[in-house]
CSV table of N, CA and C in Angstrom, one decimal:
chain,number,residue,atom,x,y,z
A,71,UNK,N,108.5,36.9,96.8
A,71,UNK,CA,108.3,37.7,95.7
A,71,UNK,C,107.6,39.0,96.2
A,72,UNK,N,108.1,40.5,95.3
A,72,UNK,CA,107.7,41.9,96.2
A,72,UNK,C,106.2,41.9,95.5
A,73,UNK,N,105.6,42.3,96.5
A,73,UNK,CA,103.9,42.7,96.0
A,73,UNK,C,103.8,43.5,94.4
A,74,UNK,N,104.8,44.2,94.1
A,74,UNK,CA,105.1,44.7,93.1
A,74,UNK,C,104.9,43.7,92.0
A,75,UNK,N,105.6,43.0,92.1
A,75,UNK,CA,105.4,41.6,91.2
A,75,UNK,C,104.5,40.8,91.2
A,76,UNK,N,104.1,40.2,92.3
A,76,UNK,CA,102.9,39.4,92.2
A,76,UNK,C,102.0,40.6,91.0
A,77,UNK,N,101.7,42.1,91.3
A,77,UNK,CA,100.5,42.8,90.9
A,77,UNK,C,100.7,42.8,89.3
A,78,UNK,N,102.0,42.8,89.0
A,78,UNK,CA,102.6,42.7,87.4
A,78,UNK,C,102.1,41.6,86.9
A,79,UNK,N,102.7,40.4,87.6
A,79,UNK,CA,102.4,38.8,87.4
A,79,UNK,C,100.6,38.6,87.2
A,80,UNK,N,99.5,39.4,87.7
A,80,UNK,CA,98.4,39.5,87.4
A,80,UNK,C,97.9,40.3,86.5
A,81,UNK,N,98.4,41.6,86.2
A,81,UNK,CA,98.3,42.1,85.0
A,81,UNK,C,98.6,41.0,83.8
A,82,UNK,N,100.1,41.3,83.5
A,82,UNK,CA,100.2,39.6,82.4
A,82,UNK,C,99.4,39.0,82.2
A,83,UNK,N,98.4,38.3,83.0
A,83,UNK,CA,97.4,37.1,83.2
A,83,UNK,C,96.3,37.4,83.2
A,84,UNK,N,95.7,38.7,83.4
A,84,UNK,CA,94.9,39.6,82.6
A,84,UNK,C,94.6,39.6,81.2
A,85,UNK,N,96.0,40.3,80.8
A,85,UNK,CA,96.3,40.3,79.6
A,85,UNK,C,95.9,38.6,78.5
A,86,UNK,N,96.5,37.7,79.5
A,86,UNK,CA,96.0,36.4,78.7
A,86,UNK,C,94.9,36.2,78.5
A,87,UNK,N,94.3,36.1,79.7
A,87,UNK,CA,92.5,36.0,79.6
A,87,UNK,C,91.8,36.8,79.0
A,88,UNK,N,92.3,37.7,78.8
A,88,UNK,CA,92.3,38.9,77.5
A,88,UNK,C,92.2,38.4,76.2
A,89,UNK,N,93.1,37.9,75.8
A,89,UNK,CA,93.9,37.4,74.6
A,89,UNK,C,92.9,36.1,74.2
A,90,UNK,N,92.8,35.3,75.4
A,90,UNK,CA,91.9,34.2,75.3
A,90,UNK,C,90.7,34.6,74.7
A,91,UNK,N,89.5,35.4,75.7
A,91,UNK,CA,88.4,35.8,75.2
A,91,UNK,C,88.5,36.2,73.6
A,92,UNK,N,89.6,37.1,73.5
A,92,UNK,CA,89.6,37.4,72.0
A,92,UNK,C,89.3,36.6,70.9
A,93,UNK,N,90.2,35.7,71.1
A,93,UNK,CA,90.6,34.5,70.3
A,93,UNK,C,91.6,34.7,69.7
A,94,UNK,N,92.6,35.4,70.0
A,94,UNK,CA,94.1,35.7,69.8
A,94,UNK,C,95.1,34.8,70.2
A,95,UNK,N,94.8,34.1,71.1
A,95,UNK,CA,96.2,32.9,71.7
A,95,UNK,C,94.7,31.9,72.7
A,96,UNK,N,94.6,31.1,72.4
A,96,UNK,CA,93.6,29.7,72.4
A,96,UNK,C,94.4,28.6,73.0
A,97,UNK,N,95.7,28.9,72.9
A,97,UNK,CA,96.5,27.9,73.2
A,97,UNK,C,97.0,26.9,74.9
A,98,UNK,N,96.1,28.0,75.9
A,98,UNK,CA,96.4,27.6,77.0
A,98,UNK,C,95.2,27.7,78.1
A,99,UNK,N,94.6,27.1,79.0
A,99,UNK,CA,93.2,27.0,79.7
A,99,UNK,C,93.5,28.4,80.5
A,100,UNK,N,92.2,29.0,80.2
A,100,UNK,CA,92.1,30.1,81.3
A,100,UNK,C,91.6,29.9,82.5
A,101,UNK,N,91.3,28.9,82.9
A,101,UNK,CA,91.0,28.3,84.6
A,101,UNK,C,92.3,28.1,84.7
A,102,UNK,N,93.0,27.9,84.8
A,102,UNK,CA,94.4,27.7,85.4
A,102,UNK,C,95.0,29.0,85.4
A,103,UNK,N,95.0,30.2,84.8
A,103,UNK,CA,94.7,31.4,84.5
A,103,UNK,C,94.3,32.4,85.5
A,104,UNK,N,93.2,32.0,85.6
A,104,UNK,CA,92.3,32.5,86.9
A,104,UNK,C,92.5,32.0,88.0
A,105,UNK,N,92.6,30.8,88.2
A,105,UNK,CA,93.3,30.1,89.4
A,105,UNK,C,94.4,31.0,90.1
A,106,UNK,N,95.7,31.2,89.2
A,106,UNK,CA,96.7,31.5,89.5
A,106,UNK,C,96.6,33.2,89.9
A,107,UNK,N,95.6,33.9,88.9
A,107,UNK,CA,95.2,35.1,89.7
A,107,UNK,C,94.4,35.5,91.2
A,108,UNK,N,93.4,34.3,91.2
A,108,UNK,CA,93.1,34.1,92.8
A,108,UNK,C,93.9,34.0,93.5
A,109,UNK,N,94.8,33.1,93.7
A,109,UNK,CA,95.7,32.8,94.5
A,109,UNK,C,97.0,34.1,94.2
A,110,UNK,N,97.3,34.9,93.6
A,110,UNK,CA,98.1,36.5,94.0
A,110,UNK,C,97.3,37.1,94.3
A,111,UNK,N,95.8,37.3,94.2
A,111,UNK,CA,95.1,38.3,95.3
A,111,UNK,C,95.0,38.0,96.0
A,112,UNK,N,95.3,36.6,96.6
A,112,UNK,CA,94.8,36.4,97.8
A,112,UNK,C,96.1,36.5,99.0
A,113,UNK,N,97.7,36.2,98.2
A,113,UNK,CA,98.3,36.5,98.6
A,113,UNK,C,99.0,38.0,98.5
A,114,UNK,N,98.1,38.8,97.8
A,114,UNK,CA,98.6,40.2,97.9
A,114,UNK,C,97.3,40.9,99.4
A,115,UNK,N,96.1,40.3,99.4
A,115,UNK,CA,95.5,40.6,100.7
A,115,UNK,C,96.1,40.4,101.8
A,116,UNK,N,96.5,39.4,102.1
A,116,UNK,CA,97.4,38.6,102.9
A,116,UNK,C,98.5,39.5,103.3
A,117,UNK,N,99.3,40.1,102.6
A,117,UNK,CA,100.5,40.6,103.1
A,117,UNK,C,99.9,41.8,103.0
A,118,UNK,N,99.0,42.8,102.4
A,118,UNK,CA,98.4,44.0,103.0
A,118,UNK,C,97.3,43.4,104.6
A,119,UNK,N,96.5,43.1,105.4
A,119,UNK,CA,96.7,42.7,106.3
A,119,UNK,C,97.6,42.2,106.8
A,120,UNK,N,98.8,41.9,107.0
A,120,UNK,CA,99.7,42.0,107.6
A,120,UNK,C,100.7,43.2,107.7
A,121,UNK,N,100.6,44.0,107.0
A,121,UNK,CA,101.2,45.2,106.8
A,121,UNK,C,100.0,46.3,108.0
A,122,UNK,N,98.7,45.8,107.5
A,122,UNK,CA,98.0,46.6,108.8
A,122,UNK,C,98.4,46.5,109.9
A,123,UNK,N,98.6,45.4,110.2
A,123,UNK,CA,98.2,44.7,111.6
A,123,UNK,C,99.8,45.0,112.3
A,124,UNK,N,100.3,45.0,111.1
A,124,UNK,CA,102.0,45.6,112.2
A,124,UNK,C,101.9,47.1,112.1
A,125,UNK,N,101.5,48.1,111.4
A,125,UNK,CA,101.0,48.9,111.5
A,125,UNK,C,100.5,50.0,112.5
A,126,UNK,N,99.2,49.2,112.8
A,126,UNK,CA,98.7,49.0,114.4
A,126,UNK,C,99.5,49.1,115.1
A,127,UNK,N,100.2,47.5,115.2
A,127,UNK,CA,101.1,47.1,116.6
A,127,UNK,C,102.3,48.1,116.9
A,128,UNK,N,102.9,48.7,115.6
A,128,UNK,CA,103.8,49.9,115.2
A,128,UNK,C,103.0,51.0,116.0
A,129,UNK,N,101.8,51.4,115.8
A,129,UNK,CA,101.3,52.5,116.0
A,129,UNK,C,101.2,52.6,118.0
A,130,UNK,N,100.6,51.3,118.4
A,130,UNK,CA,100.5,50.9,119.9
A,130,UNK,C,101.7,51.2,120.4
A,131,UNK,N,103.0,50.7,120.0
A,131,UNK,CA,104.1,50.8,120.3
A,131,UNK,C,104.5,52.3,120.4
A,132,UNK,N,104.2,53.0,119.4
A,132,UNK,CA,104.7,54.1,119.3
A,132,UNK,C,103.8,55.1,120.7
A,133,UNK,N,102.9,54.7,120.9
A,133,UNK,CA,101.9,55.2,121.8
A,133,UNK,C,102.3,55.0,122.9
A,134,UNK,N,102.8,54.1,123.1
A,134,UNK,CA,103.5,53.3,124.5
A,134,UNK,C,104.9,54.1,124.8
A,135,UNK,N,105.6,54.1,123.7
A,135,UNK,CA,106.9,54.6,123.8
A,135,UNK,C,106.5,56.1,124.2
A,136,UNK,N,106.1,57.2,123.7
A,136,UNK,CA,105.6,58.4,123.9
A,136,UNK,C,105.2,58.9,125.3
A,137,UNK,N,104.0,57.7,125.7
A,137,UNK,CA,103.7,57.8,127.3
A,137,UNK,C,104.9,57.5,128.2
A,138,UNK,N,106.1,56.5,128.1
A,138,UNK,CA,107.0,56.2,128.6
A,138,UNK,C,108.2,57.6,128.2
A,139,UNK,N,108.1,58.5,127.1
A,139,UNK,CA,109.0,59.2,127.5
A,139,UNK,C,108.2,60.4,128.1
A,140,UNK,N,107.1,60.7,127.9
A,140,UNK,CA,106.3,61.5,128.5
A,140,UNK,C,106.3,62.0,130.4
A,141,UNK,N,106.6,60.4,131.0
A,141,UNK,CA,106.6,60.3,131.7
A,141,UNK,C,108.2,60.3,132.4
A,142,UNK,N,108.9,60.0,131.6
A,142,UNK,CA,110.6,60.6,131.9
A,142,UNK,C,110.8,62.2,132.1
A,143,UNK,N,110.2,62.5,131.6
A,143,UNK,CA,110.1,64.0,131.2
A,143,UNK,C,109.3,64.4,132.5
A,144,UNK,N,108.4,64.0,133.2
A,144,UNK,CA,108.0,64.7,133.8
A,144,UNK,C,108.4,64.3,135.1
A,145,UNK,N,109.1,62.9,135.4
A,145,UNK,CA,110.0,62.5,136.7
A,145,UNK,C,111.3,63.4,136.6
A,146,UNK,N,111.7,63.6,135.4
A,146,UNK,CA,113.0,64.5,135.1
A,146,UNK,C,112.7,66.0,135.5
A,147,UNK,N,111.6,66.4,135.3
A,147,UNK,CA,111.0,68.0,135.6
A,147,UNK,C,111.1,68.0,137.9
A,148,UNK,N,110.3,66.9,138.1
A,148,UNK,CA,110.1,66.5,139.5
A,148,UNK,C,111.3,66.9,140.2
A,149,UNK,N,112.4,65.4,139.4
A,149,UNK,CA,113.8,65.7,140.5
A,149,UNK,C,114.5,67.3,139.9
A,150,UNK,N,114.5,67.5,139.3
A,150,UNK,CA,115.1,68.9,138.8
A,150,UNK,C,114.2,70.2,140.2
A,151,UNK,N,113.3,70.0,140.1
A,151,UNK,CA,112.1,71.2,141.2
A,151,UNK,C,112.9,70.2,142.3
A,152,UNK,N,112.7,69.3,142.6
A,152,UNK,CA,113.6,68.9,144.0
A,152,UNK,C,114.7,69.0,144.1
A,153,UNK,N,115.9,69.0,143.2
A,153,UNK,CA,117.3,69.2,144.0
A,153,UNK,C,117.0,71.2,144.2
A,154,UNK,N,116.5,71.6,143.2
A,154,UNK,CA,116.5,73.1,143.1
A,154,UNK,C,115.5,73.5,144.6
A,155,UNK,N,114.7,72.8,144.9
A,155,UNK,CA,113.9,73.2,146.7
A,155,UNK,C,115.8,72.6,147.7
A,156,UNK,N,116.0,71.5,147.5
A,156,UNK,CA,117.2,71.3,148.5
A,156,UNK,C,118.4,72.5,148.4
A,157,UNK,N,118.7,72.8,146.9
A,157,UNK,CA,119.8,73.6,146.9
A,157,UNK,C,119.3,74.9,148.0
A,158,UNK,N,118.3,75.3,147.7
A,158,UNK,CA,118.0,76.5,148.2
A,158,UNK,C,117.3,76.1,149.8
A,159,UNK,N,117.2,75.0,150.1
A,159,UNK,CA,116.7,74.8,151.6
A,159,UNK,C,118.2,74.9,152.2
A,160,UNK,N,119.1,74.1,151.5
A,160,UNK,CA,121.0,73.9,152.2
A,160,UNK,C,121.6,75.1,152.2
A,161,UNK,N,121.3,76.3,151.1
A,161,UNK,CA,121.5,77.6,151.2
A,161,UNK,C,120.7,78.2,152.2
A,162,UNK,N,119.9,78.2,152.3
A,162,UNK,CA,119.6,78.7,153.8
A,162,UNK,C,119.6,78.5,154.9
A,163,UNK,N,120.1,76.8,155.5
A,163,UNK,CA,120.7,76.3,156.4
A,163,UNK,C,122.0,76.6,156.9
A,164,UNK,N,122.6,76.9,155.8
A,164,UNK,CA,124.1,77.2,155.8
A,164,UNK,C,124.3,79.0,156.0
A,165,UNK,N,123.3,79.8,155.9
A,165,UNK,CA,123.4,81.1,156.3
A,165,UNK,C,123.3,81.1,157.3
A,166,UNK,N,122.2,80.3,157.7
A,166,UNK,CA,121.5,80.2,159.4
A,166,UNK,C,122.3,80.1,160.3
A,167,UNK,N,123.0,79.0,160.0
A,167,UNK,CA,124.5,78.9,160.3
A,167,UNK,C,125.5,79.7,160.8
A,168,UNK,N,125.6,80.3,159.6
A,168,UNK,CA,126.4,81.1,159.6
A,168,UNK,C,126.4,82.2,160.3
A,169,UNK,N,125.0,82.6,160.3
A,169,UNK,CA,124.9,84.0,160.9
A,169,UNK,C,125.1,83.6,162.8
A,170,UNK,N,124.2,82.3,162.7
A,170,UNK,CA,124.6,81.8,164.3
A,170,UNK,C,125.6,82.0,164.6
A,171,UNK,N,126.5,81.6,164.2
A,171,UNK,CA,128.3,81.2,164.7
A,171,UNK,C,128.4,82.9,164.9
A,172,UNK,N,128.2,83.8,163.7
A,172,UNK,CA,128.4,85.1,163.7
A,172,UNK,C,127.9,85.7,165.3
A,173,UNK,N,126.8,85.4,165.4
A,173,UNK,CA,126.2,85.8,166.4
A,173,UNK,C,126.7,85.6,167.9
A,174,UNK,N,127.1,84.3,167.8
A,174,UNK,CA,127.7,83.3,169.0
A,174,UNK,C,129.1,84.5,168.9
A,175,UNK,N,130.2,84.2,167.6
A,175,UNK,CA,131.1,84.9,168.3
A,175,UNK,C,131.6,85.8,168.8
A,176,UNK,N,130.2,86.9,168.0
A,176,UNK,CA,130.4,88.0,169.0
A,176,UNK,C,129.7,88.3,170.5
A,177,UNK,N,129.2,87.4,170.5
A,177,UNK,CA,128.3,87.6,172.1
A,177,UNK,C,130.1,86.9,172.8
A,178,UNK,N,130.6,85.9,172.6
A,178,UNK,CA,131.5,85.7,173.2
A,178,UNK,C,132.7,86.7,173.2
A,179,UNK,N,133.0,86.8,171.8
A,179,UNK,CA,134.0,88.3,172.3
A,179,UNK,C,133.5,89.4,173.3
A,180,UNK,N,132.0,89.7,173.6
A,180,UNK,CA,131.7,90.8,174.5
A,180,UNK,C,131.9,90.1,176.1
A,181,UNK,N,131.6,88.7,175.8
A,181,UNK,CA,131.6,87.9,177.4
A,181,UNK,C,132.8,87.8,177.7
A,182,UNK,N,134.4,87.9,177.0
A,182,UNK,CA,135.5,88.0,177.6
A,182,UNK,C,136.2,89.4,177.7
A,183,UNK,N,135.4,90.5,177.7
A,183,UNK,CA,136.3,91.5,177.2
A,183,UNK,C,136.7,91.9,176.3
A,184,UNK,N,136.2,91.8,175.1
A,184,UNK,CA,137.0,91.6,174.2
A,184,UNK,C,135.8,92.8,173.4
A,185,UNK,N,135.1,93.4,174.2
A,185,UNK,CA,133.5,94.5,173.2
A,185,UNK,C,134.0,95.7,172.6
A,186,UNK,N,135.4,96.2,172.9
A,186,UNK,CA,135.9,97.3,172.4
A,186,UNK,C,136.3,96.6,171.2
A,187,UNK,N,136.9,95.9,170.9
A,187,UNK,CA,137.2,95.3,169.4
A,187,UNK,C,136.0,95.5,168.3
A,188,UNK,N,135.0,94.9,169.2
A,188,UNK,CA,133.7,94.7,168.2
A,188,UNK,C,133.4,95.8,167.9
A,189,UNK,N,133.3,96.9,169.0
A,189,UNK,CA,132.9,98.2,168.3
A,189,UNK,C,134.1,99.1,167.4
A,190,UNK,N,135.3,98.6,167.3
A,190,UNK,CA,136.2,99.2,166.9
A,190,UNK,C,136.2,98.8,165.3
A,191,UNK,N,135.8,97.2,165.4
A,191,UNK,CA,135.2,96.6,163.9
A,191,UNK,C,133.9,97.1,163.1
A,192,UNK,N,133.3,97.7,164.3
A,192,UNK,CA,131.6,98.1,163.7
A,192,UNK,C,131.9,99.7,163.4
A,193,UNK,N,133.1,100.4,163.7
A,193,UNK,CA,133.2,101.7,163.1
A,193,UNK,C,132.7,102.6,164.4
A,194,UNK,N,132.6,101.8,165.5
A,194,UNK,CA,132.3,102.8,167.1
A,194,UNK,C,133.4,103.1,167.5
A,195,UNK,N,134.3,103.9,168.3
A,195,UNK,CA,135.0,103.8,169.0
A,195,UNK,C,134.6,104.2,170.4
A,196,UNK,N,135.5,103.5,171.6
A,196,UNK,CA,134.5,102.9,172.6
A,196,UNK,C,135.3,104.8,173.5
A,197,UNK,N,134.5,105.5,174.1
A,197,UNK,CA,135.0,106.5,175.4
A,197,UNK,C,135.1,105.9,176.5
């Protein structure tokens, strides 16, 4: 039964013990009355503590989950600054590179004879 009802179901029974005192309806014990209203407060306490208490555990959870994405986020920031230091370390390895070989093949074109080309490519022409 929704707490909604039980709280209706005690109003009504209010109302009797109401009626009773009056002297309007005499016809039924109001300890059994009362009884039945203790026992829906006690089961409407009951399911509000329990509504706290998951609540809480809802609330811990949600605190847990937050730190756990918190922390994705900031392993996700980490490898992102690390491929972006590699890209730019492999781009500069690969110039270094590059310029070496550059370097290499023209020291080798001058070591065969080959240095009038180089200056003919550099815009010198050789006398």
């Amino acid at each position: 039964m929704a707490l909604q009802d039980i709280l209706r179901n005690v109003g009504t029974a209010l109302d009797q013990v109401e009626n009773y005192i009056d002297g309007v309806d005499t016809t039924f014990n109001p300890k059994n009355t009362l009884n039945g209203i203790r026992i829906s407060l006690t089961t409407v306490r009951d399911h509000m503590q329990r509504y706290a208490q998951d609540a809480i555990n809802l609330q811990g959870l949600l605190y847990i989950a937050n730190g756990q994405i918190n922390n994705l986020m900031n392993d996700l920031t980490n490898t992102r600054n690390d491929v972006f230091q590699r890209t730019q370390l492999l781009n500069l390895t690969y110039n270094n590179e590059a310029n070496e070989h550059h370097r290499w093949y023209l020291t080798w074109l001058n070591s065969i004879g080959y240095g009038y080309l180089i200056d003919i490519k550099n815009g010198r022409l050789g006398n």
